[in-house]
Short mmCIF file of C-alpha atoms in Angstrom, two decimals:
data_model
loop_
_atom_site.label_atom_id
_atom_site.label_comp_id
_atom_site.label_asym_id
_atom_site.label_seq_id
_atom_site.Cartn_x
_atom_site.Cartn_y
_atom_site.Cartn_z
CA MET A 4 -12.53 1.20 -21.91
CA LYS A 5 -15.79 -0.75 -21.60
CA TYR A 6 -17.02 -2.98 -18.79
CA TYR A 7 -18.88 -6.28 -18.88
CA SER A 8 -20.48 -8.62 -16.36
CA THR A 9 -18.96 -11.80 -14.97
CA ARG A 10 -22.26 -13.40 -15.97
CA ASP A 11 -22.67 -11.72 -19.37
CA ASN A 12 -19.47 -11.14 -21.35
CA LYS A 13 -21.46 -9.60 -24.21
CA LEU A 14 -22.50 -6.61 -22.10
CA ARG A 15 -20.66 -3.36 -22.86
CA ILE A 16 -21.07 -0.29 -20.66
CA SER A 17 -18.91 2.71 -19.81
CA ALA A 18 -16.88 3.13 -16.63
CA ALA A 19 -19.33 5.76 -15.37
CA GLU A 20 -22.25 3.42 -15.96
CA ALA A 21 -20.44 0.55 -14.20
CA ILE A 22 -19.72 2.72 -11.13
CA LYS A 23 -23.30 4.02 -11.10
CA MET A 24 -24.84 0.55 -11.28
CA GLY A 25 -22.58 -1.08 -8.74
CA LEU A 26 -23.86 -4.56 -9.53
CA SER A 27 -24.95 -5.86 -12.91
CA ARG A 28 -28.64 -6.48 -13.32
CA ASP A 29 -27.93 -10.13 -14.03
CA GLY A 30 -26.37 -10.46 -10.55
CA GLY A 31 -22.83 -10.53 -11.89
CA LEU A 32 -19.97 -8.23 -11.01
CA LEU A 33 -18.92 -5.55 -13.47
CA THR A 34 -15.28 -5.77 -14.54
CA PRO A 35 -13.06 -4.11 -17.19
CA CYS A 36 -13.00 -5.69 -20.64
CA GLU A 37 -9.22 -5.42 -20.68
CA ILE A 38 -6.44 -5.01 -18.13
CA PRO A 39 -4.14 -2.08 -19.00
CA GLN A 40 -0.44 -2.88 -18.85
CA ILE A 41 2.27 -0.94 -17.04
CA ASP A 42 6.04 -1.19 -17.41
CA GLU A 43 9.20 0.07 -15.67
CA ALA A 44 8.95 3.41 -17.46
CA PHE A 45 5.48 3.92 -16.01
CA LEU A 46 6.63 2.95 -12.52
CA LYS A 47 9.65 5.24 -12.71
CA LYS A 48 7.36 8.17 -13.47
CA LEU A 49 5.43 7.36 -10.30
CA LEU A 50 8.50 7.17 -8.04
CA PRO A 51 8.74 10.89 -7.12
CA MET A 52 4.98 11.45 -7.08
CA ARG A 53 2.75 11.94 -4.06
CA TYR A 54 0.13 9.31 -3.40
CA GLN A 55 -2.58 11.58 -4.79
CA ASP A 56 -0.85 11.87 -8.16
CA ARG A 57 -0.10 8.14 -8.30
CA SER A 58 -3.78 7.51 -7.72
CA ALA A 59 -4.89 9.72 -10.56
CA ALA A 60 -2.33 8.21 -12.92
CA VAL A 61 -3.30 4.59 -12.18
CA MET A 62 -7.05 5.08 -12.13
CA GLY A 63 -6.89 7.03 -15.36
CA LEU A 64 -5.83 3.83 -17.14
CA TYR A 65 -9.24 2.35 -16.40
CA LEU A 66 -11.52 5.42 -16.33
CA GLU A 67 -11.26 6.83 -19.82
CA ASP A 68 -14.52 8.78 -19.49
CA TYR A 69 -13.09 10.68 -16.55
CA SER A 70 -10.60 13.48 -17.33
CA PRO A 71 -7.12 13.66 -15.74
CA ARG A 72 -8.13 16.95 -14.18
CA GLU A 73 -11.18 15.36 -12.56
CA LEU A 74 -9.21 12.41 -11.19
CA THR A 75 -6.51 14.65 -9.81
CA ALA A 76 -9.10 16.82 -8.03
CA PHE A 77 -10.85 13.70 -6.68
CA ALA A 78 -7.55 12.33 -5.32
CA GLU A 79 -6.72 15.67 -3.65
CA ASN A 80 -10.14 15.67 -1.98
CA ALA A 81 -9.96 11.99 -0.98
CA TYR A 82 -6.44 11.84 0.42
CA GLY A 83 -5.69 15.34 1.65
CA PRO A 84 -4.35 16.30 5.10
CA ASP A 85 -7.82 17.00 6.42
CA LYS A 86 -8.67 13.36 5.90
CA TYR A 87 -5.37 11.51 6.49
CA ASP A 88 -3.03 11.76 9.48
CA SER A 89 -0.06 10.64 7.35
CA SER A 90 1.25 12.71 4.43
CA ALA A 91 2.23 9.41 2.79
CA VAL A 92 -1.48 8.37 2.95
CA ALA A 93 -0.57 4.64 2.73
CA PRO A 94 2.93 4.47 4.33
CA VAL A 95 5.18 1.44 4.12
CA ARG A 96 6.79 0.57 7.44
CA THR A 97 9.92 -1.56 7.51
CA VAL A 98 9.97 -4.38 10.06
CA ASP A 99 13.22 -6.00 8.89
CA GLY A 100 15.26 -6.37 5.70
CA ARG A 101 12.75 -8.60 3.95
CA THR A 102 9.52 -7.69 5.74
CA HIS A 103 7.47 -4.54 5.37
CA CYS A 104 3.99 -3.43 6.38
CA LEU A 105 1.61 -1.42 4.22
CA GLU A 106 -0.44 0.67 6.67
CA LEU A 107 -3.88 1.45 5.26
CA TRP A 108 -5.61 2.80 8.33
CA HIS A 109 -4.53 6.47 8.47
CA GLY A 110 -7.86 7.80 7.10
CA PRO A 111 -10.93 9.20 8.82
CA THR A 112 -12.35 5.87 10.06
CA SER A 113 -9.01 4.14 10.85
CA ALA A 114 -9.58 1.27 8.44
CA PHE A 115 -8.38 0.35 4.94
CA LYS A 116 -11.88 0.86 3.53
CA ASP A 117 -11.22 4.64 3.61
CA MET A 118 -8.74 4.18 0.78
CA ALA A 119 -11.57 3.40 -1.59
CA LEU A 120 -14.56 4.96 0.15
CA GLN A 121 -13.10 8.47 0.22
CA MET A 122 -12.79 8.15 -3.56
CA LEU A 123 -15.99 6.29 -4.52
CA PRO A 124 -18.48 9.08 -3.64
CA GLN A 125 -16.66 11.42 -5.99
CA LEU A 126 -16.52 8.84 -8.78
CA LEU A 127 -20.24 8.08 -8.27
CA SER A 128 -21.31 11.76 -8.14
CA ALA A 129 -19.43 12.34 -11.37
CA ALA A 130 -20.99 9.23 -12.88
CA LEU A 131 -24.47 10.60 -12.18
CA ARG A 132 -23.59 13.77 -14.05
CA LYS A 133 -21.94 11.94 -16.93
CA THR A 134 -24.91 9.63 -17.49
CA GLY A 135 -27.55 12.33 -17.05
CA GLU A 136 -29.10 10.54 -14.09
CA GLU A 137 -31.85 12.53 -12.39
CA LYS A 138 -32.97 9.96 -9.79
CA THR A 139 -31.44 9.82 -6.34
CA VAL A 140 -29.13 6.91 -5.81
CA CYS A 141 -29.84 4.68 -2.77
CA ILE A 142 -26.62 2.98 -1.74
CA LEU A 143 -27.12 -0.27 0.11
CA VAL A 144 -24.19 -1.59 2.11
CA ALA A 145 -23.60 -4.82 4.00
CA THR A 146 -20.69 -4.50 6.41
CA SER A 147 -18.61 -6.92 8.45
CA GLY A 148 -17.39 -3.96 10.50
CA ASP A 149 -15.39 -1.35 8.61
CA THR A 150 -17.14 -0.76 5.29
CA GLY A 151 -20.29 0.65 6.87
CA LYS A 152 -18.63 3.49 8.74
CA ALA A 153 -16.23 4.28 5.90
CA ALA A 154 -19.08 4.35 3.34
CA MET A 155 -21.24 6.61 5.52
CA GLU A 156 -18.27 8.90 6.20
CA GLY A 157 -17.68 9.20 2.48
CA PHE A 158 -21.29 9.67 1.42
CA ALA A 159 -22.66 11.75 4.33
CA ASP A 160 -24.63 14.66 2.91
CA VAL A 161 -23.38 14.07 -0.65
CA PRO A 162 -26.12 15.45 -2.94
CA GLN A 163 -28.37 13.05 -4.86
CA THR A 164 -27.44 10.14 -2.58
CA LYS A 165 -28.89 8.21 0.37
CA ILE A 166 -27.00 5.44 2.11
CA LEU A 167 -28.31 2.57 4.23
CA VAL A 168 -25.95 0.21 6.05
CA PHE A 169 -26.77 -3.27 7.36
CA TYR A 170 -24.40 -4.91 9.90
CA PRO A 171 -24.58 -8.21 11.78
CA LYS A 172 -25.97 -7.79 15.28
CA ASP A 173 -23.26 -8.74 17.81
CA GLY A 174 -20.92 -9.40 14.93
CA VAL A 175 -18.72 -6.24 14.99
CA SER A 176 -16.52 -4.71 17.64
CA ALA A 177 -18.00 -2.24 20.12
CA ILE A 178 -16.03 0.62 18.54
CA GLN A 179 -17.02 -0.39 15.02
CA GLU A 180 -20.67 -0.35 16.04
CA LEU A 181 -20.36 2.97 17.85
CA GLN A 182 -18.73 4.52 14.79
CA MET A 183 -21.74 3.51 12.69
CA VAL A 184 -24.66 4.32 15.04
CA THR A 185 -23.30 7.81 15.82
CA GLN A 186 -22.73 8.74 12.17
CA ALA A 187 -23.82 12.29 11.26
CA GLY A 188 -25.62 13.16 8.04
CA ASP A 189 -29.19 13.69 6.89
CA ASN A 190 -28.93 11.00 4.19
CA VAL A 191 -27.60 8.09 6.23
CA GLY A 192 -29.27 5.10 7.91
CA VAL A 193 -28.06 2.08 9.90
CA CYS A 194 -29.73 -1.18 10.81
CA ALA A 195 -28.50 -4.30 12.59
CA VAL A 196 -29.42 -7.70 11.13
CA VAL A 197 -30.02 -10.77 13.28
CA GLY A 198 -27.48 -13.13 11.76
CA ASN A 199 -23.97 -12.88 10.40
CA PHE A 200 -22.35 -10.85 7.64
CA ASP A 201 -23.21 -13.41 4.99
CA ASP A 202 -26.88 -13.01 5.87
CA ALA A 203 -26.60 -9.22 5.47
CA GLN A 204 -24.65 -9.46 2.24
CA THR A 205 -27.07 -12.03 0.77
CA GLY A 206 -29.99 -9.81 1.68
CA VAL A 207 -28.47 -6.80 -0.06
CA LYS A 208 -27.70 -8.84 -3.19
CA ARG A 209 -31.24 -10.23 -3.21
CA ILE A 210 -32.72 -6.71 -3.06
CA PHE A 211 -30.47 -5.66 -5.95
CA SER A 212 -31.75 -8.49 -8.15
CA ASP A 213 -35.41 -8.07 -7.19
CA ALA A 214 -37.11 -6.54 -10.26
CA ALA A 215 -40.27 -5.62 -8.35
CA MET A 216 -38.28 -3.81 -5.68
CA ARG A 217 -36.34 -1.87 -8.35
CA GLU A 218 -39.61 -0.86 -10.02
CA THR A 219 -41.08 0.28 -6.72
CA LEU A 220 -38.04 2.41 -5.92
CA GLU A 221 -37.82 3.84 -9.37
CA GLY A 222 -41.42 4.93 -9.00
CA ARG A 223 -40.36 6.85 -5.91
CA GLY A 224 -37.43 8.45 -7.73
CA TYR A 225 -34.66 6.17 -6.55
CA PHE A 226 -32.28 3.61 -8.07
CA LEU A 227 -29.97 1.21 -6.24
CA SER A 228 -26.21 1.11 -6.19
CA SER A 229 -23.56 -0.32 -3.90
CA ALA A 230 -20.59 0.83 -1.92
CA ASN A 231 -19.44 -2.74 -1.17
CA SER A 232 -16.51 -4.12 -3.03
CA ILE A 233 -18.89 -5.63 -5.56
CA ASN A 234 -18.72 -2.06 -7.05
CA TRP A 235 -15.75 -1.62 -9.38
CA GLY A 236 -15.36 1.90 -7.98
CA ARG A 237 -14.34 0.21 -4.70
CA ILE A 238 -11.79 -2.18 -6.20
CA LEU A 239 -9.92 0.25 -8.45
CA PRO A 240 -8.71 2.67 -5.76
CA GLN A 241 -7.36 -0.36 -3.91
CA VAL A 242 -5.21 -1.36 -6.88
CA VAL A 243 -3.37 1.91 -6.44
CA TYR A 244 -1.89 1.23 -3.04
CA TYR A 245 -0.17 -1.95 -4.14
CA ILE A 246 1.50 -0.12 -6.99
CA SER A 247 2.33 2.79 -4.69
CA ALA A 248 3.86 0.46 -2.07
CA TYR A 249 6.12 -1.08 -4.70
CA CYS A 250 7.23 2.36 -5.79
CA ASP A 251 7.99 3.35 -2.19
CA LEU A 252 10.17 0.29 -1.72
CA VAL A 253 12.12 1.12 -4.90
CA ARG A 254 12.38 4.82 -4.03
CA ASP A 255 13.68 4.07 -0.55
CA GLY A 256 16.26 1.57 -1.73
CA LYS A 257 14.57 -1.46 -0.15
CA ILE A 258 14.39 -3.28 -3.53
CA SER A 259 15.61 -2.63 -7.08
CA MET A 260 13.21 -1.82 -9.91
CA GLY A 261 12.05 -5.14 -11.39
CA ASP A 262 12.51 -7.18 -8.20
CA LYS A 263 9.49 -9.25 -7.29
CA VAL A 264 7.60 -8.64 -4.05
CA ASN A 265 5.11 -10.90 -2.27
CA PHE A 266 1.98 -9.44 -0.71
CA CYS A 267 0.21 -11.01 2.26
CA VAL A 268 -3.36 -9.77 2.64
CA PRO A 269 -5.92 -10.52 5.41
CA THR A 270 -9.24 -10.89 3.63
CA GLY A 271 -12.75 -12.25 3.95
CA ASN A 272 -14.66 -10.93 0.95
CA PHE A 273 -11.58 -11.26 -1.33
CA GLY A 274 -11.76 -7.64 -2.53
CA ASP A 275 -8.46 -6.45 -0.99
CA ILE A 276 -6.34 -9.32 -2.34
CA LEU A 277 -8.20 -9.19 -5.68
CA ALA A 278 -6.88 -5.62 -6.09
CA ALA A 279 -3.35 -6.98 -5.59
CA TYR A 280 -4.08 -9.59 -8.24
CA TYR A 281 -5.15 -6.88 -10.72
CA ALA A 282 -1.91 -4.96 -9.95
CA GLN A 283 -0.01 -8.14 -10.78
CA ARG A 284 -2.01 -8.62 -13.98
CA MET A 285 -1.12 -5.08 -15.01
CA GLY A 286 2.57 -5.94 -14.86
CA LEU A 287 3.60 -5.04 -11.30
CA PRO A 288 6.46 -7.36 -10.35
CA VAL A 289 4.57 -9.49 -7.83
CA GLY A 290 5.71 -12.95 -6.79
CA ARG A 291 3.11 -14.75 -4.62
CA LEU A 292 -0.18 -13.48 -3.29
CA ILE A 293 -0.64 -14.85 0.20
CA CYS A 294 -4.26 -15.00 1.30
CA ALA A 295 -4.68 -14.83 5.09
CA SER A 296 -7.90 -15.98 6.73
CA ASN A 297 -8.98 -16.34 10.32
CA CYS A 298 -10.63 -19.58 11.47
CA ASN A 299 -13.44 -18.95 8.92
CA ASP A 300 -11.08 -20.67 6.54
CA VAL A 301 -13.21 -21.20 3.44
CA LEU A 302 -10.73 -19.31 1.23
CA THR A 303 -7.76 -21.35 2.57
CA ASP A 304 -9.44 -24.58 1.61
CA PHE A 305 -10.51 -23.25 -1.74
CA LEU A 306 -7.03 -22.10 -2.77
CA ARG A 307 -5.57 -25.42 -1.75
CA THR A 308 -8.22 -27.74 -3.24
CA GLY A 309 -10.25 -25.82 -5.80
CA VAL A 310 -13.43 -26.64 -3.86
CA TYR A 311 -15.42 -23.74 -2.40
CA ASP A 312 -17.70 -25.00 0.35
CA ARG A 313 -19.42 -22.59 2.71
CA ASN A 314 -21.20 -25.46 4.50
CA ARG A 315 -19.18 -25.24 7.66
CA PRO A 316 -19.49 -23.68 11.12
CA PHE A 317 -19.45 -19.89 11.22
CA HIS A 318 -17.06 -18.50 13.81
CA THR A 319 -17.35 -15.10 15.50
CA THR A 320 -13.76 -14.00 16.09
CA MET A 321 -11.61 -11.17 17.32
CA SER A 322 -11.01 -10.25 13.63
CA PRO A 323 -14.69 -9.68 12.70
CA SER A 324 -14.15 -7.99 9.34
CA MET A 325 -13.00 -11.43 8.12
CA ASP A 326 -15.89 -13.39 9.57
CA ILE A 327 -17.24 -14.24 6.12
CA LEU A 328 -18.06 -17.52 4.37
CA ILE A 329 -19.34 -16.14 1.04
CA SER A 330 -16.49 -14.24 -0.64
CA SER A 331 -18.22 -12.21 -3.34
CA ASN A 332 -15.14 -10.89 -5.16
CA LEU A 333 -13.95 -14.39 -5.89
CA GLU A 334 -16.36 -14.28 -8.79
CA ARG A 335 -14.22 -11.65 -10.57
CA LEU A 336 -11.11 -13.82 -10.15
CA LEU A 337 -12.88 -16.91 -11.49
CA PHE A 338 -14.10 -14.95 -14.50
CA ASP A 339 -10.55 -13.80 -15.29
CA LEU A 340 -8.95 -17.21 -14.72
CA SER A 341 -11.67 -18.77 -16.95
CA GLY A 342 -10.57 -16.63 -19.88
CA GLN A 343 -13.50 -14.19 -19.39
CA ASP A 344 -15.91 -17.01 -20.15
CA ASP A 345 -19.15 -16.28 -18.32
CA ALA A 346 -20.59 -19.83 -18.69
CA PRO A 347 -18.54 -21.59 -16.00
CA VAL A 348 -18.87 -18.59 -13.69
CA LYS A 349 -22.65 -18.69 -13.92
CA GLU A 350 -22.57 -22.41 -13.23
CA TYR A 351 -20.29 -21.98 -10.16
CA MET A 352 -22.50 -19.24 -8.74
CA ALA A 353 -25.66 -21.26 -9.34
CA GLN A 354 -24.15 -24.22 -7.50
CA LEU A 355 -23.13 -21.93 -4.66
CA ALA A 356 -26.66 -20.59 -4.36
CA GLN A 357 -28.25 -24.04 -4.55
CA SER A 358 -25.88 -26.19 -2.48
CA GLY A 359 -23.36 -23.85 -0.98
CA ARG A 360 -20.54 -25.56 -2.80
CA TYR A 361 -18.75 -25.68 -6.18
CA GLU A 362 -15.54 -27.07 -7.61
CA VAL A 363 -13.53 -25.29 -10.31
CA SER A 364 -12.02 -26.92 -13.30
CA GLY A 365 -8.54 -28.45 -13.18
CA ALA A 366 -7.10 -25.64 -15.31
CA VAL A 367 -8.46 -22.98 -12.98
CA ARG A 368 -7.25 -24.90 -9.93
CA GLU A 369 -3.71 -24.99 -11.26
CA LYS A 370 -3.73 -21.27 -11.97
CA LEU A 371 -4.93 -20.61 -8.44
CA ARG A 372 -2.09 -22.67 -7.01
CA SER A 373 0.51 -20.89 -9.08
CA LEU A 374 -0.68 -17.43 -8.12
CA PHE A 375 -1.96 -17.74 -4.52
CA TRP A 376 -1.04 -19.43 -1.26
CA GLY A 377 -3.68 -19.66 1.41
CA GLY A 378 -3.38 -20.04 5.17
CA PHE A 379 -5.44 -19.35 8.26
CA CYS A 380 -4.80 -18.23 11.82
CA GLY A 381 -6.76 -19.17 14.96
CA GLU A 382 -7.58 -17.02 17.94
CA GLU A 383 -4.66 -18.06 20.12
CA ASP A 384 -2.10 -17.46 17.38
CA THR A 385 -3.66 -14.09 16.59
CA ALA A 386 -3.23 -12.92 20.19
CA ALA A 387 0.23 -14.37 20.41
CA THR A 388 1.31 -12.57 17.23
CA ILE A 389 0.06 -9.20 18.57
CA ALA A 390 2.05 -9.77 21.77
CA ARG A 391 5.21 -10.84 19.92
CA TYR A 392 5.24 -7.94 17.50
CA TYR A 393 4.70 -5.49 20.34
CA ARG A 394 7.47 -7.12 22.39
CA ASP A 395 10.02 -7.65 19.61
CA HIS A 396 9.35 -4.70 17.30
CA ARG A 397 7.49 -2.24 19.56
CA TYR A 398 4.90 -2.32 16.84
CA LEU A 399 1.26 -2.37 17.90
CA ILE A 400 -0.95 -4.19 15.34
CA ASP A 401 -4.61 -5.05 15.25
CA THR A 402 -6.24 -8.46 15.12
CA HIS A 403 -6.61 -8.58 11.32
CA THR A 404 -3.00 -7.49 10.73
CA ALA A 405 -1.85 -10.18 13.16
CA VAL A 406 -3.63 -12.80 11.06
CA ALA A 407 -1.65 -11.59 8.00
CA VAL A 408 1.66 -11.69 9.94
CA GLN A 409 1.08 -15.23 11.20
CA VAL A 410 0.02 -16.58 7.77
CA MET A 411 3.02 -14.87 6.18
CA GLU A 412 5.24 -16.71 8.59
CA GLN A 413 3.45 -19.99 7.83
CA TYR A 414 4.09 -19.41 4.13
CA ARG A 415 7.80 -18.82 4.66
CA ARG A 416 8.20 -21.94 6.81
CA ALA A 417 6.25 -24.04 4.29
CA THR A 418 7.98 -22.80 1.12
CA GLY A 419 11.39 -21.39 2.14
CA ASP A 420 10.57 -18.39 -0.05
CA GLU A 421 12.87 -15.49 0.98
CA THR A 422 11.27 -12.94 -1.36
CA VAL A 423 10.75 -9.51 0.16
CA THR A 424 7.18 -9.53 1.51
CA VAL A 425 4.73 -6.79 2.35
CA PHE A 426 1.93 -7.65 4.73
CA VAL A 427 -1.13 -5.45 4.72
CA SER A 428 -2.33 -3.72 7.87
CA THR A 429 -6.04 -3.06 7.47
CA ALA A 430 -7.11 -1.40 10.71
CA SER A 431 -5.86 0.59 13.68
CA PRO A 432 -5.33 -1.49 16.81
CA TYR A 433 -7.55 1.05 18.59
CA LYS A 434 -10.60 -0.38 16.83
CA PHE A 435 -10.13 -3.63 18.83
CA CYS A 436 -8.82 -2.33 22.17
CA ASN A 437 -10.09 -5.19 24.32
CA HIS A 438 -8.37 -7.92 22.30
CA VAL A 439 -5.16 -5.94 21.82
CA LEU A 440 -4.96 -5.07 25.54
CA THR A 441 -5.48 -8.70 26.54
CA ALA A 442 -2.91 -9.88 23.98
CA ILE A 443 -0.14 -7.63 25.39
CA GLY A 444 -0.86 -8.75 28.95
CA GLU A 445 -3.15 -6.01 30.17
CA THR A 446 -6.58 -6.54 31.75
CA PRO A 447 -9.30 -4.41 30.10
CA GLU A 448 -10.77 -2.21 32.80
CA SER A 449 -13.98 -1.24 30.97
CA GLN A 450 -15.37 -1.75 27.47
CA GLY A 451 -15.79 -0.09 24.10
CA VAL A 452 -14.54 3.43 23.62
CA GLU A 453 -13.54 3.65 27.30
CA LEU A 454 -10.61 1.36 26.57
CA ILE A 455 -8.93 3.76 24.18
CA GLY A 456 -7.34 5.68 26.98
CA GLN A 457 -6.16 2.53 28.69
CA LEU A 458 -4.47 1.21 25.57
CA GLN A 459 -2.85 4.56 24.95
CA SER A 460 -1.55 4.72 28.52
CA ALA A 461 -0.29 1.18 28.46
CA THR A 462 1.65 1.49 25.18
CA GLY A 463 2.39 5.17 24.63
CA VAL A 464 1.03 4.77 21.07
CA ALA A 465 -1.21 7.68 20.20
CA ALA A 466 -4.83 6.84 19.37
CA PRO A 467 -6.32 8.15 16.14
CA ARG A 468 -8.01 11.40 16.91
CA ARG A 469 -11.42 10.52 15.47
CA LEU A 470 -11.64 7.34 17.48
CA ALA A 471 -10.84 9.18 20.68
CA GLU A 472 -13.60 11.66 19.84
CA LEU A 473 -16.22 8.88 19.88
CA LYS A 474 -16.42 9.13 23.67
CA GLY A 475 -19.70 10.76 24.69
CA LYS A 476 -21.23 10.74 21.22
CA GLU A 477 -24.97 10.08 21.13
CA ARG A 478 -26.33 7.03 19.35
CA ARG A 479 -28.59 8.04 16.43
CA PHE A 480 -29.65 4.60 15.23
CA ASP A 481 -30.89 1.53 17.12
CA ARG A 482 -32.99 -0.36 14.52
CA CYS A 483 -32.65 -4.15 14.19
CA THR A 484 -34.32 -6.55 11.78
CA GLU A 485 -34.50 -10.22 10.95
CA LYS A 486 -32.80 -10.94 7.61
CA GLY A 487 -36.16 -11.42 5.94
CA GLY A 488 -37.18 -7.89 6.90
CA MET A 489 -34.43 -6.00 5.11
CA ASP A 490 -36.70 -5.06 2.20
CA GLY A 491 -39.07 -3.32 4.60
CA VAL A 492 -36.18 -1.41 6.18
CA VAL A 493 -35.17 -0.09 2.77
CA LEU A 494 -38.71 0.99 1.89
CA SER A 495 -39.12 2.67 5.27
CA PHE A 496 -35.78 4.46 4.95
CA LEU A 497 -36.80 5.87 1.60
CA SER A 498 -40.38 6.78 2.53
#
């Protein structure tokens, strides 16, 4: 299978080349030239499998230049018991007869980003071998909270790689920041950016498309790649867990094979819900994709009107991984809904860069409405949902998961749709102790990692081991830059 760019549908490169590049040189996102199809027979084969084997089977449909043996070994390394505290890897928890939760935070950094970022370093290392690359890859990452730590955890001390993470100063939780600035590894770097996530992400994309910067780095023996969800090697492992969740529901008798299931996904950069869309495009029986935003509701408005407009106030919220107004992965969806025509996509992206706004065609707007439903959840409702789920279900959820729950309930009230629905839980509540404690009626007695013990004592819910181990760790990184200085940070990091 070959890959092309959302801004150049004549490009043809291999899967290994796509993963190595991360972002197309034209600024577009690399995407498969065809979507492989699955049927009931394929799903039935997956039913008795472990998550690791399901992962190898699904990814093998897209990665034809990787052998089944390689993918199986990668999955064993990525999702083994030394990394995950659940043998199911991505367990499905039943809330009631028509509501289930897909828990994606049982990995080493307690966030859903682990599901892809324990796999991507192995895919990328293999891609370097397959393409005969001799230069060292410099992986640039912009993070809204979770990607940075998960990427560094995955790439720490991986040969032929260096990784530099930019995060918004004062725009992540105290524990998210501590996870990043204490990261071990001789090949890692971290820098705060004065601004928000969109500033960090825009800076990284600008560096990628800067020909002079690429030439300078190549002269030093480096080339750039990405661990953000602009890299196809990030999206593909996420497709797996939607298919796996469906198989678990069938296996456990919660639904019958062929029954449709809705997925409600909290998202800011649109990567996580895009993976669900690709699973649906492959033939997974999915009804509606419910896109949950916090009060940075640019995606909600877009899905309802077909107008994407980032010209609005930016809100710093208790669900910081969703504090995003430029949703990069939307470009892949627009490309697919436009019949893989790069011309309108290039025009939309040019308008976004110039004016911060674009409006899709009527045909694309109707497709969006038929596939997606968008809603958003404010701060008060987020806290109230955490409290209610803890009170009614004895289920402790984080701020992002609460947004998904609340928007799922909005959708049901608005549509009357009784379809079995899976909401996606993207982070451990222990990454946001202060907000979770306050929501359940407790007064935080300290801050940051010190609150982990208080939340555990108050609820009896065990904290993830690696988060508890953050206490007392020494900060390794304290650099901060204005957004215009990111180029200099990269050059200094690689000097």
